[in-house]
CSV table of C-alpha atoms in Angstrom, one decimal:
chain,number,residue,atom,x,y,z
A,1,MET,CA,139.3,94.0,137.2
A,2,PRO,CA,137.2,95.1,140.2
A,3,ALA,CA,138.6,97.6,142.7
A,4,ALA,CA,138.6,94.9,145.5
A,5,ALA,CA,141.3,93.0,143.5
A,6,VAL,CA,143.7,96.0,143.2
A,7,ARG,CA,146.2,95.4,146.1
A,8,ILE,CA,149.4,97.1,144.7
A,9,LEU,CA,150.1,100.8,144.0
A,10,VAL,CA,153.0,101.7,141.7
A,11,VAL,CA,154.4,105.2,141.9
A,12,GLY,CA,156.8,106.3,139.1
A,13,ASN,CA,158.3,104.5,136.2
A,14,SER,CA,158.8,100.7,136.5
A,15,THR,CA,161.8,98.8,135.4
A,16,ALA,CA,161.4,95.6,133.2
A,17,SER,CA,162.0,93.4,136.2
A,18,THR,CA,159.3,95.2,138.1
A,19,GLU,CA,156.8,94.8,135.2
A,20,SER,CA,157.5,91.1,135.1
A,21,THR,CA,156.9,90.8,139.0
A,22,LEU,CA,153.6,92.8,138.6
A,23,LYS,CA,152.4,90.4,135.7
A,24,ASP,CA,153.2,87.3,137.9
A,25,LEU,CA,151.3,88.8,140.8
A,26,ALA,CA,148.4,89.7,138.6
A,27,ARG,CA,148.1,86.1,137.4
A,28,SER,CA,147.8,85.1,141.1
A,29,GLY,CA,144.8,87.6,141.5
A,30,TRP,CA,146.6,90.8,142.7
A,31,ASP,CA,146.2,93.7,140.3
A,32,SER,CA,148.1,97.0,140.5
A,33,HIS,CA,147.4,100.7,139.8
A,34,SER,CA,150.0,103.1,138.6
A,35,VAL,CA,150.5,106.9,139.1
A,36,GLN,CA,153.5,109.1,138.4
A,37,THR,CA,153.8,111.6,141.2
A,38,VAL,CA,153.7,111.9,145.0
A,39,ARG,CA,150.7,114.1,144.8
A,40,GLU,CA,148.8,111.5,142.7
A,41,ALA,CA,149.8,108.8,145.1
A,42,GLY,CA,148.7,110.7,148.1
A,43,ALA,CA,145.2,111.3,146.6
A,44,VAL,CA,144.7,107.6,145.6
A,45,LEU,CA,146.0,106.4,149.1
A,46,ARG,CA,143.4,108.5,150.8
A,47,THR,CA,140.7,106.9,148.7
A,48,ILE,CA,141.8,103.3,148.4
A,49,ARG,CA,143.8,101.3,150.9
A,50,PHE,CA,146.6,99.3,149.2
A,51,HIS,CA,148.4,96.5,150.9
A,52,LEU,CA,151.7,97.1,149.0
A,53,THR,CA,153.1,100.3,147.5
A,54,LEU,CA,156.1,100.2,145.2
A,55,ALA,CA,157.6,103.6,144.6
A,56,ALA,CA,160.6,104.9,142.8
A,57,GLU,CA,163.1,106.9,144.9
A,58,LYS,CA,163.0,110.0,142.5
A,59,LEU,CA,159.7,111.2,141.3
A,60,ARG,CA,158.6,114.3,139.3
A,61,ASP,CA,157.5,116.2,142.4
A,62,GLY,CA,159.5,114.7,145.2
A,63,THR,CA,160.6,111.3,146.4
A,64,GLY,CA,158.9,108.0,147.3
A,65,TYR,CA,160.0,108.5,150.9
A,66,GLU,CA,157.5,111.2,151.3
A,67,LEU,CA,154.7,108.5,151.3
A,68,ALA,CA,156.1,106.8,154.4
A,69,THR,CA,154.0,108.7,156.9
A,70,LEU,CA,150.6,108.2,155.2
A,71,ILE,CA,151.3,104.5,154.5
A,72,ALA,CA,152.4,103.9,158.0
A,73,GLN,CA,149.1,105.4,159.4
A,74,GLN,CA,147.2,102.8,157.2
A,75,SER,CA,149.4,99.9,158.4
A,76,GLY,CA,150.6,99.3,154.9
A,77,ASN,CA,153.8,98.3,153.2
A,78,LEU,CA,156.1,100.6,151.3
A,79,PHE,CA,159.1,99.6,149.2
A,80,ILE,CA,161.4,102.1,147.6
A,81,SER,CA,163.3,101.3,144.3
A,82,VAL,CA,166.9,102.6,144.2
A,83,SER,CA,168.3,102.5,140.6
A,84,LEU,CA,171.8,101.0,140.0
A,85,SER,CA,173.8,100.8,136.9
A,86,GLU,CA,172.2,97.5,135.6
A,87,THR,CA,169.5,96.8,138.1
A,88,CYS,CA,167.8,98.2,141.2
A,89,LEU,CA,167.5,97.6,144.9
A,90,TRP,CA,164.4,97.7,146.9
A,91,LEU,CA,164.5,99.3,150.3
A,92,PRO,CA,161.6,98.4,152.7
A,93,ALA,CA,160.6,101.7,154.1
A,94,VAL,CA,157.4,100.7,155.9
A,95,GLU,CA,156.4,97.2,156.9
A,96,LYS,CA,153.0,96.5,158.4
A,97,GLY,CA,152.7,100.1,159.5
A,98,THR,CA,156.3,100.1,161.0
A,99,ARG,CA,159.0,102.2,159.7
A,100,SER,CA,162.0,99.9,158.6
A,101,LEU,CA,164.2,102.0,156.2
A,102,GLY,CA,167.9,101.0,156.4
A,103,GLN,CA,167.4,97.6,158.0
A,104,ARG,CA,167.7,95.5,154.8
A,105,ALA,CA,167.7,95.7,151.0
A,106,LEU,CA,166.0,93.4,148.4
A,107,ASN,CA,167.0,92.3,144.9
A,108,PRO,CA,164.2,92.1,142.3
A,109,LEU,CA,163.8,88.3,142.7
A,110,THR,CA,163.5,88.6,146.6
A,111,LEU,CA,161.1,91.4,146.1
A,112,ALA,CA,158.7,89.1,144.1
A,113,THR,CA,158.8,86.5,146.9
A,114,GLU,CA,158.3,89.2,149.6
A,115,ALA,CA,155.4,90.8,147.7
A,116,GLU,CA,153.6,87.5,147.4
A,117,MET,CA,154.0,86.7,151.1
A,118,ILE,CA,152.7,90.1,152.1
A,119,LEU,CA,149.7,89.9,149.8
A,120,ARG,CA,148.7,86.3,150.9
A,121,GLY,CA,149.1,87.3,154.5
A,122,CYS,CA,146.7,90.4,154.0
A,123,ASP,CA,144.2,88.3,152.2
A,124,THR,CA,144.2,85.7,154.9
A,125,ALA,CA,143.7,88.4,157.6
A,126,THR,CA,140.9,90.0,155.5
A,127,VAL,CA,139.0,86.6,155.3
A,128,ARG,CA,139.4,86.2,159.1
A,129,THR,CA,138.1,89.7,159.9
A,130,GLU,CA,135.1,89.4,157.6
A,131,SER,CA,134.2,86.0,159.2
A,132,GLU,CA,134.3,87.6,162.6
A,133,ARG,CA,132.2,90.6,161.7
A,134,SER,CA,129.6,88.2,160.1
A,135,GLY,CA,129.0,86.7,163.5
A,136,SER,CA,130.0,83.2,162.4
A,137,GLY,CA,133.0,83.2,164.8
A,138,ILE,CA,134.9,80.8,162.3
A,139,GLY,CA,138.3,82.0,161.1
A,140,PHE,CA,140.1,81.0,158.0
A,141,GLY,CA,142.5,78.6,159.8
A,142,GLN,CA,139.6,76.9,161.6
A,143,VAL,CA,137.9,76.3,158.2
A,144,VAL,CA,141.1,74.7,156.9
A,145,ARG,CA,141.5,72.5,160.0
A,146,ALA,CA,137.9,71.4,159.8
A,147,GLU,CA,138.2,70.3,156.2
A,148,ALA,CA,141.4,68.4,157.0
A,149,MET,CA,139.7,66.7,159.9
A,150,ALA,CA,136.7,65.8,157.6
A,151,LEU,CA,139.1,64.2,155.1
A,152,ARG,CA,140.8,62.2,157.8
A,153,ALA,CA,137.4,61.0,159.1
A,154,VAL,CA,136.3,59.8,155.6
A,155,LYS,CA,139.7,57.9,155.2
A,156,GLN,CA,139.1,56.2,158.5
A,157,LEU,CA,135.5,55.4,157.7
A,158,ASN,CA,136.1,53.6,154.5
A,159,PRO,CA,137.6,50.4,156.0
A,160,THR,CA,134.7,50.2,158.4
A,161,GLU,CA,132.2,50.5,155.6
A,162,ARG,CA,134.0,47.7,153.7
A,163,PHE,CA,133.9,45.5,156.7
A,164,GLU,CA,130.2,46.1,157.3
A,165,ARG,CA,129.6,45.1,153.7
A,166,GLN,CA,131.8,42.0,153.9
A,167,ALA,CA,130.7,40.8,157.4
A,168,PRO,CA,127.2,39.5,156.3
A,169,GLU,CA,128.6,37.8,153.2
A,170,ARG,CA,131.2,36.0,155.4
A,171,TYR,CA,128.5,35.1,157.9
A,172,GLU,CA,126.3,33.7,155.1
A,173,HIS,CA,129.2,31.6,153.6
A,174,ARG,CA,130.2,30.6,157.3
A,175,GLU,CA,133.7,31.8,156.9
A,176,GLY,CA,135.5,31.5,160.2
A,177,ALA,CA,132.3,30.5,161.9
A,178,ALA,CA,132.7,28.3,165.0
A,179,PRO,CA,130.8,24.9,164.9
A,180,LYS,CA,127.6,24.9,166.7
A,181,ARG,CA,127.2,23.0,170.0
A,182,SER,CA,123.9,22.1,171.7
A,183,VAL,CA,123.5,23.7,175.2
A,184,GLY,CA,121.1,22.5,177.8
A,185,ALA,CA,120.7,22.1,181.5
A,186,ARG,CA,121.8,18.9,183.2
A,187,ARG,CA,120.3,19.3,186.6
A,188,GLN,CA,121.5,15.9,187.8
A,189,LEU,CA,125.1,16.6,187.0
A,190,LEU,CA,124.8,20.1,188.5
A,191,ARG,CA,123.5,18.7,191.8
A,192,ALA,CA,126.2,16.1,191.9
A,193,ALA,CA,128.8,18.8,191.4
A,194,GLY,CA,127.2,21.0,194.0
A,195,LEU,CA,126.6,23.8,191.5
A,196,ALA,CA,123.6,26.2,191.2
A,197,VAL,CA,121.0,25.0,188.7
A,198,GLU,CA,120.5,28.5,187.5
A,199,HIS,CA,124.0,28.3,185.8
A,200,PRO,CA,124.0,25.3,183.5
A,201,LEU,CA,127.1,23.8,182.1
A,202,PRO,CA,127.6,23.6,178.3
A,203,LEU,CA,127.1,20.1,176.8
A,204,GLU,CA,129.2,18.3,174.3
A,205,ARG,CA,128.1,17.8,170.7
A,206,GLU,CA,124.9,15.9,170.0
A,207,ASP,CA,126.7,12.8,168.7
A,208,LEU,CA,128.8,12.6,172.0
A,209,GLU,CA,125.6,13.0,174.0
A,210,ARG,CA,123.9,10.2,172.2
A,211,GLU,CA,127.0,7.9,172.8
A,212,LEU,CA,126.8,8.7,176.5
A,213,VAL,CA,123.1,7.7,176.6
A,214,ALA,CA,123.8,4.5,174.8
A,215,GLN,CA,126.6,3.8,177.3
A,216,GLY,CA,124.2,4.4,180.2
A,217,LYS,CA,121.7,1.9,178.8
A,218,ARG,CA,124.4,-0.7,178.6
A,219,TRP,CA,125.5,-0.1,182.2
A,220,ARG,CA,122.0,-0.5,183.4
A,221,GLY,CA,121.8,-3.9,181.6
A,222,PHE,CA,124.6,-5.3,183.6
């Protein structure tokens, strides 16, 4: 596992529930590194920045609370494990660089959910920061919104494409086409009606026109 994937520092002995949580987080891509003492933890924290530190309350050379100052300076997260008779409680001592000891307590199940939220939030912030440093000016959220807009555009375009393929076929088969009518200029009718010659009126169908011509011939024979 590369160092870039190590997001969790474990200080002291871990319980069975903590080991199960760490395995679940590792499957999601967040590995952990373990040490046993406050001194070892301080040396590692000064070398590698961890997003989340899980420390036992009692260690060989001190307590997990002694790491609060260093982790707060790094804007990290520190959770302290307090052993009980059958389980343990986790006390958030530092959250995003702010000391929060005594405000709440978490059981092992809640810790797993909380840890995943913290790690996902840190990864999202890292992606956004790297994008801004590269000069692209595109954040992680903007990429997600752009992809969603592209998917919506494709869905809206598909019916249009189907229509464009069907329209020539319907035209060739004359589906829904209006019957053709011959159009021409009848200057004599226009003059009689007092209309401009430049705006001819539509004529009737060819068969009707022929009928009118035939009737005119009969009238002139009277």
